[in-house]
Short mmCIF file of C-alpha atoms and ligand atoms in Angstrom, two decimals:
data_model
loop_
_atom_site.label_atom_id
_atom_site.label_comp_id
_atom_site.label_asym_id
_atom_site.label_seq_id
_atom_site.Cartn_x
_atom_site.Cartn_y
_atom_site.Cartn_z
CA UNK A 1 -91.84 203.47 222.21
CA UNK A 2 -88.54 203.91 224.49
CA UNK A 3 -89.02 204.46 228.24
CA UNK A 4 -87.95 208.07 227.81
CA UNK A 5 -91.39 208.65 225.86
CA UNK A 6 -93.46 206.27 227.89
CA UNK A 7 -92.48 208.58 230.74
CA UNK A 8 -93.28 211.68 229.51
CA UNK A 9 -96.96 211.73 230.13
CA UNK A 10 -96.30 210.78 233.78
CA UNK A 11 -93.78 213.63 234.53
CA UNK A 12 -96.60 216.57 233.42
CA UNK A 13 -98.54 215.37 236.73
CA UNK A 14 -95.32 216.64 238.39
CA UNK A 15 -94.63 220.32 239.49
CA UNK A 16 -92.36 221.53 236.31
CA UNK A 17 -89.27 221.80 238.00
CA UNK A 18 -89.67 218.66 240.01
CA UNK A 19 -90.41 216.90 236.22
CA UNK A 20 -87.29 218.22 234.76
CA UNK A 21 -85.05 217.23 237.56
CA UNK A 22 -86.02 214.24 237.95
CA UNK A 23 -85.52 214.11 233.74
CA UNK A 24 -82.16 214.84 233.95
CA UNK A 25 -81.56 212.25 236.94
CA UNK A 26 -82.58 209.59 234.71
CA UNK A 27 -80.91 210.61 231.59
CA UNK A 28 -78.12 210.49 233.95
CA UNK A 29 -78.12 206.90 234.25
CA UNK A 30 -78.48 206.57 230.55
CA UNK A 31 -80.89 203.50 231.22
CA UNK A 32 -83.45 202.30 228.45
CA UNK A 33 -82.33 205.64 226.18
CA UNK A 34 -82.86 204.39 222.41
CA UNK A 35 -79.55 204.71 220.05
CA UNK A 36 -80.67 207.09 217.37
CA UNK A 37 -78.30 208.05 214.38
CA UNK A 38 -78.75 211.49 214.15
CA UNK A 39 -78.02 211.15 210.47
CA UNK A 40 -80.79 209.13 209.69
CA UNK A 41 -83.28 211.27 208.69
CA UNK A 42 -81.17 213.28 206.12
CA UNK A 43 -81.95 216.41 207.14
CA UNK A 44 -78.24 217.91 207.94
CA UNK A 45 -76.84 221.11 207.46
CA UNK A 46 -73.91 223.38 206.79
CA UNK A 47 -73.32 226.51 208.65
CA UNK A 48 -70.78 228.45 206.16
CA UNK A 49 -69.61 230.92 208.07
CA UNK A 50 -68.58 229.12 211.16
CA UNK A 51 -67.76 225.39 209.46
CA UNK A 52 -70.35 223.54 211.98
CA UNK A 53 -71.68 220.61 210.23
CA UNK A 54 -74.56 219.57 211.81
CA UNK A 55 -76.00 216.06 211.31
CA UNK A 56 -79.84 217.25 210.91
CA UNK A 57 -80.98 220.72 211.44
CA UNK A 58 -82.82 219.91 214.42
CA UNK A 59 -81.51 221.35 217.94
CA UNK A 60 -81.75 221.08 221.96
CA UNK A 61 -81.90 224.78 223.21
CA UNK A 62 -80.14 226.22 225.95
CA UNK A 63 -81.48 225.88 229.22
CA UNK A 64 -82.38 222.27 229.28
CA UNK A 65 -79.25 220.60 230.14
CA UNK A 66 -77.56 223.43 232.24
CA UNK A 67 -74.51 221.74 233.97
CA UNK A 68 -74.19 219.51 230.63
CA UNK A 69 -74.45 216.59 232.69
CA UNK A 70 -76.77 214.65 229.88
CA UNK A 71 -75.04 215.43 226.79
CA UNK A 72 -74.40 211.68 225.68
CA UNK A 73 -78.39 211.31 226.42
CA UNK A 74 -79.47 213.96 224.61
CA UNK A 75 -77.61 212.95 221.62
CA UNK A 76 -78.30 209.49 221.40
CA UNK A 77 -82.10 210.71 221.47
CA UNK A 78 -81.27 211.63 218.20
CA UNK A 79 -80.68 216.02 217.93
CA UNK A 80 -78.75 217.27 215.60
CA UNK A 81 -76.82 219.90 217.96
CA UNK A 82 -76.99 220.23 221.35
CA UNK A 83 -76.33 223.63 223.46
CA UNK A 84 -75.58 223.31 227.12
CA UNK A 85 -76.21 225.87 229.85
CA UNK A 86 -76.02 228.92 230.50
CA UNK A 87 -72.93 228.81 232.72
CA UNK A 88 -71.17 231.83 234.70
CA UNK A 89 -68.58 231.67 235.71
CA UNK A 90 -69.27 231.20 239.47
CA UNK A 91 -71.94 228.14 240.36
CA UNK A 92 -75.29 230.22 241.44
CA UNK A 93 -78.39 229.19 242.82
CA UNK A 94 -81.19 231.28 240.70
CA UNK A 95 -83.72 232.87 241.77
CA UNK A 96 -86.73 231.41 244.38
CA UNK A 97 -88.78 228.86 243.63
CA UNK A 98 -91.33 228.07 242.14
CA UNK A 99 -89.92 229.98 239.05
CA UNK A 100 -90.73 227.50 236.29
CA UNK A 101 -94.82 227.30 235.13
CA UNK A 102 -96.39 225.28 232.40
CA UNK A 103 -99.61 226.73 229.93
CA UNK A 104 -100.18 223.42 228.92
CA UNK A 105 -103.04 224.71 226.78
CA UNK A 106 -100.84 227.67 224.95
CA UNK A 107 -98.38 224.62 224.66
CA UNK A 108 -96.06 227.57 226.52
CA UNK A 109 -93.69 227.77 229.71
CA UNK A 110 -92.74 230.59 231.78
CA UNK A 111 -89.20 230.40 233.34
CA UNK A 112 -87.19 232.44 235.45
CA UNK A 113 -84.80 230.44 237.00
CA UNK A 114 -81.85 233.11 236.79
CA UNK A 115 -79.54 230.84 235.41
CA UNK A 116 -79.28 228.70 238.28
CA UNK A 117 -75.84 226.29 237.19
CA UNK A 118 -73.27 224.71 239.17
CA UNK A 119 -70.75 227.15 237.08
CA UNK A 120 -68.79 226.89 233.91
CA UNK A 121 -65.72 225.11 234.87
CA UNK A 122 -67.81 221.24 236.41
CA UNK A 123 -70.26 222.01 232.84
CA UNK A 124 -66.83 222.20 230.91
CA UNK A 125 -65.47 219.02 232.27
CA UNK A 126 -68.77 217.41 231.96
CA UNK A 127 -68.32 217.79 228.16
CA UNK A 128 -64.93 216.83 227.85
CA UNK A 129 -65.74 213.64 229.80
CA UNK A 130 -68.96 212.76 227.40
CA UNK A 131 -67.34 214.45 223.99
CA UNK A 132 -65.72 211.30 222.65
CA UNK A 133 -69.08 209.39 222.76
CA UNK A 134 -71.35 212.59 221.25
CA UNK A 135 -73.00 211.70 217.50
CA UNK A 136 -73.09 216.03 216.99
CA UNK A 137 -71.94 219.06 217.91
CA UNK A 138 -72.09 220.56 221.56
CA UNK A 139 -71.96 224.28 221.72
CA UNK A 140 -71.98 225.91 225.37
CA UNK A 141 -74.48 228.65 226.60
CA UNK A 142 -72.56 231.39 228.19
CA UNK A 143 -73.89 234.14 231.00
CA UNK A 144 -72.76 236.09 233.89
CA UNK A 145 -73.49 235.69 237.90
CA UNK A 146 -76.04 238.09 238.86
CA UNK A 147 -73.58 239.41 241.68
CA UNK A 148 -70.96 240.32 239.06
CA UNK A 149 -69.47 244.10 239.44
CA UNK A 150 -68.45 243.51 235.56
CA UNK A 151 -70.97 241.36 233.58
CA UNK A 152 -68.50 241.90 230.21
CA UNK A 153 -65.35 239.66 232.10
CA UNK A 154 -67.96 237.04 232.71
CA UNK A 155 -68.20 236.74 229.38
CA UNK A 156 -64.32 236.69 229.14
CA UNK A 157 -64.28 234.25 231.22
CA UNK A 158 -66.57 232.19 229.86
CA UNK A 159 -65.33 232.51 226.13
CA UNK A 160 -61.55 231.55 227.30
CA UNK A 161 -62.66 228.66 229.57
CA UNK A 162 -64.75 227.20 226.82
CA UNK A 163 -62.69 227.39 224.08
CA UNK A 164 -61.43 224.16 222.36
CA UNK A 165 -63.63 222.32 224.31
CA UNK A 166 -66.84 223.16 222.91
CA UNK A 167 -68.06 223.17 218.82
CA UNK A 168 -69.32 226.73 219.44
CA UNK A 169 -69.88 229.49 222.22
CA UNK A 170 -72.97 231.60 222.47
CA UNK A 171 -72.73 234.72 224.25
CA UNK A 172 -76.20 235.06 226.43
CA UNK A 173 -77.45 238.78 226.43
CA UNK A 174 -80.61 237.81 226.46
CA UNK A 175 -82.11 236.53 229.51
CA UNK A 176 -84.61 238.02 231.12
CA UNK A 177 -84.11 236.85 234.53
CA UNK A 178 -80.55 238.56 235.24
CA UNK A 179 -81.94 241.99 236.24
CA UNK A 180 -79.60 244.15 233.75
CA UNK A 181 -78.24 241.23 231.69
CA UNK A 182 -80.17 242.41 228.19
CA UNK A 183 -78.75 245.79 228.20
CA UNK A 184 -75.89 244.41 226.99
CA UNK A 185 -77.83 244.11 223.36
CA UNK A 186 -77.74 248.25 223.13
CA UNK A 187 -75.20 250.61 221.57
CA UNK A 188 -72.52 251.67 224.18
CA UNK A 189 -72.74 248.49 226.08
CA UNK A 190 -72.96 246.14 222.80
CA UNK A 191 -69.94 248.11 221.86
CA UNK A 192 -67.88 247.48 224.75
CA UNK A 193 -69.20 243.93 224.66
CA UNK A 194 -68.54 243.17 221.37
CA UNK A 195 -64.92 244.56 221.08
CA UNK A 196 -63.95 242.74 224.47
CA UNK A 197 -65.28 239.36 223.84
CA UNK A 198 -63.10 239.60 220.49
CA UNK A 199 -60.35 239.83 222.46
CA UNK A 200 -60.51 237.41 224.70
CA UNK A 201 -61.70 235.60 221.47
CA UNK A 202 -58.42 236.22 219.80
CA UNK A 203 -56.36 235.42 223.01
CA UNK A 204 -57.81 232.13 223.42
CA UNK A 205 -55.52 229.37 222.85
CA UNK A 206 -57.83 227.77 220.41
CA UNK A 207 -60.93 230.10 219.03
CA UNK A 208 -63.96 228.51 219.06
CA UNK A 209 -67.24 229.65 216.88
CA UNK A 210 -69.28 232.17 218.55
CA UNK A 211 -72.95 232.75 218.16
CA UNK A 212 -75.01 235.94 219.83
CA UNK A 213 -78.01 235.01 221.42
CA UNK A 214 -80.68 237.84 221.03
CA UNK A 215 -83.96 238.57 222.75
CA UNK A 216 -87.26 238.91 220.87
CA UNK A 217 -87.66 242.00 222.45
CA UNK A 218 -85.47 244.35 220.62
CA UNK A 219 -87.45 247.35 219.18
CA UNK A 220 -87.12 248.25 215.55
CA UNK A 221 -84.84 250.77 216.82
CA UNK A 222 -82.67 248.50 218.76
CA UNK A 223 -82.72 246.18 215.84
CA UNK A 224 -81.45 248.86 213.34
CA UNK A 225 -78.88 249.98 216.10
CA UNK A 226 -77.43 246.18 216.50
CA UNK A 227 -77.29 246.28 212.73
CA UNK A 228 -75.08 248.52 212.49
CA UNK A 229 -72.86 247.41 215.61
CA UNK A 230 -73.08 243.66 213.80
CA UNK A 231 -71.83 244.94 210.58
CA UNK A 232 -68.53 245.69 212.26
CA UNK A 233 -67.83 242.40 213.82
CA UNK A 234 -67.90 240.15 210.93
CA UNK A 235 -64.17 239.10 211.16
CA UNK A 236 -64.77 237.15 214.11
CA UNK A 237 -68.46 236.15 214.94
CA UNK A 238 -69.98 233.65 213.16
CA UNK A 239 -73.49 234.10 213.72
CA UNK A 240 -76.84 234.55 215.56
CA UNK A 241 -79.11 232.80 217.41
CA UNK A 242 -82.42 233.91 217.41
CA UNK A 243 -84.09 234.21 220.04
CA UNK A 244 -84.18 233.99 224.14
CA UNK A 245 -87.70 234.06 225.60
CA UNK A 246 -90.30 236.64 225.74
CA UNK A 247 -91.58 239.00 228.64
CA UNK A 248 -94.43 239.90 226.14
CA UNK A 249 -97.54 238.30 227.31
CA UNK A 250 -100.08 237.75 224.69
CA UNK A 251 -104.20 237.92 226.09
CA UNK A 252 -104.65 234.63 225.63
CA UNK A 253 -102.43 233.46 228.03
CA UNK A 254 -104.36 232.01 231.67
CA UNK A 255 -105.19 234.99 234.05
CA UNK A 256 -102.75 233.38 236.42
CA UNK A 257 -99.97 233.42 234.47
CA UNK A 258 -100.29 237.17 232.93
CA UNK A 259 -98.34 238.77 235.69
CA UNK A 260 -95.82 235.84 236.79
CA UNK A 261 -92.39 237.52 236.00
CA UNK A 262 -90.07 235.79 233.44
CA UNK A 263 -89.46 235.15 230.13
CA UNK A 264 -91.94 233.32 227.84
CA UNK A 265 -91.34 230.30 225.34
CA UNK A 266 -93.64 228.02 223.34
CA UNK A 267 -96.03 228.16 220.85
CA UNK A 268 -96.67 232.11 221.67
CA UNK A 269 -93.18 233.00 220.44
CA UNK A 270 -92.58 231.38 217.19
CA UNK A 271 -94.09 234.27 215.21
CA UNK A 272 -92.04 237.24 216.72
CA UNK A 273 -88.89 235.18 217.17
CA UNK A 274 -89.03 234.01 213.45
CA UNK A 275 -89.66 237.53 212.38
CA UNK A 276 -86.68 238.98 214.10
CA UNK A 277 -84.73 236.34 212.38
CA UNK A 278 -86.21 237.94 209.11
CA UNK A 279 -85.45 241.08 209.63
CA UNK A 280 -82.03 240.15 210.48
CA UNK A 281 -81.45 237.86 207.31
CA UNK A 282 -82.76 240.50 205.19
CA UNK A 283 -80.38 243.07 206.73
CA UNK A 284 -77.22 241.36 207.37
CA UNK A 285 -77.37 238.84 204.24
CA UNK A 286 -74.65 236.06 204.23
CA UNK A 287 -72.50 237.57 207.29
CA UNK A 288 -73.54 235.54 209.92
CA UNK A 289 -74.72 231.93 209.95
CA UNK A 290 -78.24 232.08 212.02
CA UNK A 291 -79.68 229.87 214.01
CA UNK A 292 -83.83 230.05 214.57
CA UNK A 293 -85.26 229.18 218.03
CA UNK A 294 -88.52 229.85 219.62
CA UNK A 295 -91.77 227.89 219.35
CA UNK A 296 -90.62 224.71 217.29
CA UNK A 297 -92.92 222.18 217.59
CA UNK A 298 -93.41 220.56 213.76
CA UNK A 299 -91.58 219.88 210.71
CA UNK A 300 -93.42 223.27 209.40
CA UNK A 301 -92.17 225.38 212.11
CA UNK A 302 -88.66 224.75 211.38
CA UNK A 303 -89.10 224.95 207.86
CA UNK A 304 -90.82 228.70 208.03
CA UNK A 305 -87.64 229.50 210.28
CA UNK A 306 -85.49 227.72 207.38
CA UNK A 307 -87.28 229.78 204.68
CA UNK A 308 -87.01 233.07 207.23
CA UNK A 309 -83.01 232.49 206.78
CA UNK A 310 -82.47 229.82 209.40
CA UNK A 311 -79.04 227.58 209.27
CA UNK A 312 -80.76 225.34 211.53
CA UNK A 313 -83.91 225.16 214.29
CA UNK A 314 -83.67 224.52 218.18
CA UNK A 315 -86.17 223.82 220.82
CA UNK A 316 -86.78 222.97 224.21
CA UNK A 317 -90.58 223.72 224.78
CA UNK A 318 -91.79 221.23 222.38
CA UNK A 319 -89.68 218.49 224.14
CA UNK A 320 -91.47 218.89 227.77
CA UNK A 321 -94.70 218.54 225.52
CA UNK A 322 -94.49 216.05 223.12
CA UNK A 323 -91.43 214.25 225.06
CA UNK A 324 -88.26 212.72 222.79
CA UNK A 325 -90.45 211.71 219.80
CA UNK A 326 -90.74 215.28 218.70
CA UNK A 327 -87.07 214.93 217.69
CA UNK A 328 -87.64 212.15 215.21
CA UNK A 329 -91.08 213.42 214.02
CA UNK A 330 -89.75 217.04 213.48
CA UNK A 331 -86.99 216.06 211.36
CA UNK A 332 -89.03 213.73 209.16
CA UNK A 333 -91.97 216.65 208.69
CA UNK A 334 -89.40 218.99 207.71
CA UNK A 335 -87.67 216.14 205.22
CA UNK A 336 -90.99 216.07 203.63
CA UNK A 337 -91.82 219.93 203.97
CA UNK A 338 -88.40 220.59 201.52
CA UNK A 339 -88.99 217.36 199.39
CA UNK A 340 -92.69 219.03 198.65
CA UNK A 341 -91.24 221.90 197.44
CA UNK A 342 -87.93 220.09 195.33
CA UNK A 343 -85.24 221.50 197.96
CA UNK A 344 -82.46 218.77 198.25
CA UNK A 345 -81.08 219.76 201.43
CA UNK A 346 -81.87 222.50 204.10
CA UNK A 347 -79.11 224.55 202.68
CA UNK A 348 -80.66 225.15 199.40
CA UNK A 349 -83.82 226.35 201.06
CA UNK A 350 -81.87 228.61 203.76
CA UNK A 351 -83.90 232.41 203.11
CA UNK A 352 -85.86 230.58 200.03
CA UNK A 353 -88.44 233.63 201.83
CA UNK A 354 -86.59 236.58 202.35
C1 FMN B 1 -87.03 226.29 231.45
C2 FMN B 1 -86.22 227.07 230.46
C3 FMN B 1 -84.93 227.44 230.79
C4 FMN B 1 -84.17 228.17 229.88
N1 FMN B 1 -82.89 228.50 230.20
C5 FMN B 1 -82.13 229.14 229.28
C6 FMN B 1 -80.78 229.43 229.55
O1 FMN B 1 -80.23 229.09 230.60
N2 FMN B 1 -80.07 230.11 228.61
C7 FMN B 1 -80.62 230.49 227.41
O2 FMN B 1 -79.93 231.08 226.56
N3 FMN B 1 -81.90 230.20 227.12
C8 FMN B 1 -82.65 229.54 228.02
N4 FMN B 1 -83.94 229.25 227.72
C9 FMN B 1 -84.49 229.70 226.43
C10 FMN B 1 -84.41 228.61 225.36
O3 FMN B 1 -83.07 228.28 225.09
C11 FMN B 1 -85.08 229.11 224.07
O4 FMN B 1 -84.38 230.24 223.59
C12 FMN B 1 -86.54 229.49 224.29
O5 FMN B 1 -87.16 228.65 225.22
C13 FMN B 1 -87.33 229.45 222.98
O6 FMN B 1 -87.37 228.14 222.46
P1 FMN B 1 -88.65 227.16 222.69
O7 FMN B 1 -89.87 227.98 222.38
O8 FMN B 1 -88.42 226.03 221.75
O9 FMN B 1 -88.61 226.74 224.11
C14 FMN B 1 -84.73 228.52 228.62
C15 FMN B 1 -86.02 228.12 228.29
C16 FMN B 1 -86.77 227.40 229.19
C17 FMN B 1 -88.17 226.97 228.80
#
């Protein structure tokens, strides 16, 4: 056991924001972190459409490293992909605390932090400085400041500074906590969205994969309507990730936590997040390369979200739970989950369900 596992049982007596900081200060230093080849467990993937080659299918999810001050940690813990942020453009404190709460039972978390980042140009250097020593890919989480009079140049912004620097960008519509933010996921305003963030794709000087991040949200309606809108953008997006957090809130959830604002993650969203990613496999085919996130915590989870048309899995929930070990345990259950059923590789069992 490394010292990054032996402390994870301490840091759940701790508040939850108060645990994660004081996480990231000691990834920081980099002390006692174990050197894991992320290769090892032969579980990589290929994402066609965007060219990502990913050195097992397992990765960190937005939100957890936010300034991408711990990339070189995070990778020698052993992910396959790691996704920094969300950044805007302007550094912003988020939104009062306390805003992050643990359902330790419902193996859940309820955050809404509001994208609280020291903005996009210190997490941009902070990956050029680690890059060079990274064993994967690094793709960067992209938002706007909750002050902005134009969230869309934001997101300009953000997919100019970014590019060249990062192995992919993914364009944030989806948080909950940026009052407005997820109305960028609907017709007119997807429209206008879409069609300027391929510009400034297009302008940048070196274009960089972009992914869409959706919410779990999205009605049948809204999903037929983005459908359509995706169908159009093809030439220049490379894929999906699906999805953000909740602000459903199932029964079972503590009577405490029913009405705390914010948006869910866990256990309680793999189901709806994995059948969003369903529906949107079925519809959209080959077009875009997706990637499945919400409510990984086992080999099996990723593998439904493989089978459901999944390039590749990330998490963050699972990691405050079952600390760095999950990374190495995940990726072996899932090795044995497509070895069970004769798949050589996570690419031949990509939408084996769908
Ligand atoms: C504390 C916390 C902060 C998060 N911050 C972000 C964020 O800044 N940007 C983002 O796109 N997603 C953010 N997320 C959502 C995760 O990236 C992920 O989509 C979601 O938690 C579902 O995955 P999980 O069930 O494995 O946690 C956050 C999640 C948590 C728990």
């Amino acid at each position: 056991m490394n010292i990054a596992e032996t402390l994870t049982p301490l840091l759940r007596i701790l508040p939850a924001e108060a645990a994660h900081s004081l996480t990231i200060a000691g990834l920081k230093t980099g002390l006692g972190l174990p050197k894991i080849d992320p290769a090892q467990w032969g579980t990589g993937t290929h994402l066609p459409k965007s060219g990502l080659v990913f050195p097992n299918a397992i990765g960190l999810a937005a939100g957890f490293d936010k300034n991408a001050e711990v990339c070189r940690a995070m990778s020698r813990l052993g992910f396959g992909f790691l996704e920094c942020g969300t950044v805007t453009p302007r550094a912003q404190p988020g939104n009062p605390k306390p805003r992050l709460f643990r359902a330790p039972q419902q193996r859940a978390i309820i955050n809404r932090l509001g994208f609280n980042n020291k903005g996009a140009d210190i997490a941009l250097s902070n990956i050029a400085a680690q890059k060079a020593h990274l064993t994967c890919p690094v793709g960067i989480n992209i938002g706007a400041n909750k002050t902005s009079p134009d969230f869309i140049s934001d997101y300009e912004y953000g997919l100019s500074a970014a590019a060249g620097l990062a192995d992919y960008i993914t364009v944030n519509v989806s948080s909950p906590n940026t009052p407005g933010l997820r109305d960028l996921q609907y017709q007119d305003a997807l429209i206008d969205l879409l069609n300027r963030c391929e510009t400034a794709w297009r302008e940048s000087a070196s274009p960089t994969p972009v992914f869409l991040k959706l919410s779990p949200d999205l009605t049948d309606e809204d999903v037929d309507l983005l459908i359509d809108v995706l169908r159009t953008h093809g030439q220049w997006l490379c894929g999906l990730i699906i999805s953000n957090t909740t602000i459903a809130r199932p029964d079972y959830l503590p009577a405490t936590l029913q009405t705390e604002p914010g948006g869910l993650s866990g256990q309680p969203l793999l189901a709806a997040s994995t059948a969003l990613l369903r529906t949107l496999r079925t519809a959209l085919g080959d077009c875009f390369d997706l990637i499945g996130c919400g409510g990984v915590a086992s080999g099996a989870d990723a593998y439904a979200k493989i089978k459901a048309g999944a390039h590749a899995v990330q998490l963050y929930t699972a990691l405050t739970y079952q600390g760095p070990g999950a990374i190495a345990a995940i990726n072996r259950q899932l090795r044995d989950c497509l070895a069970a059923d004769g798949y050589k590789s996570v690419s031949d069992a990509v939408a084996a369900d769908v």
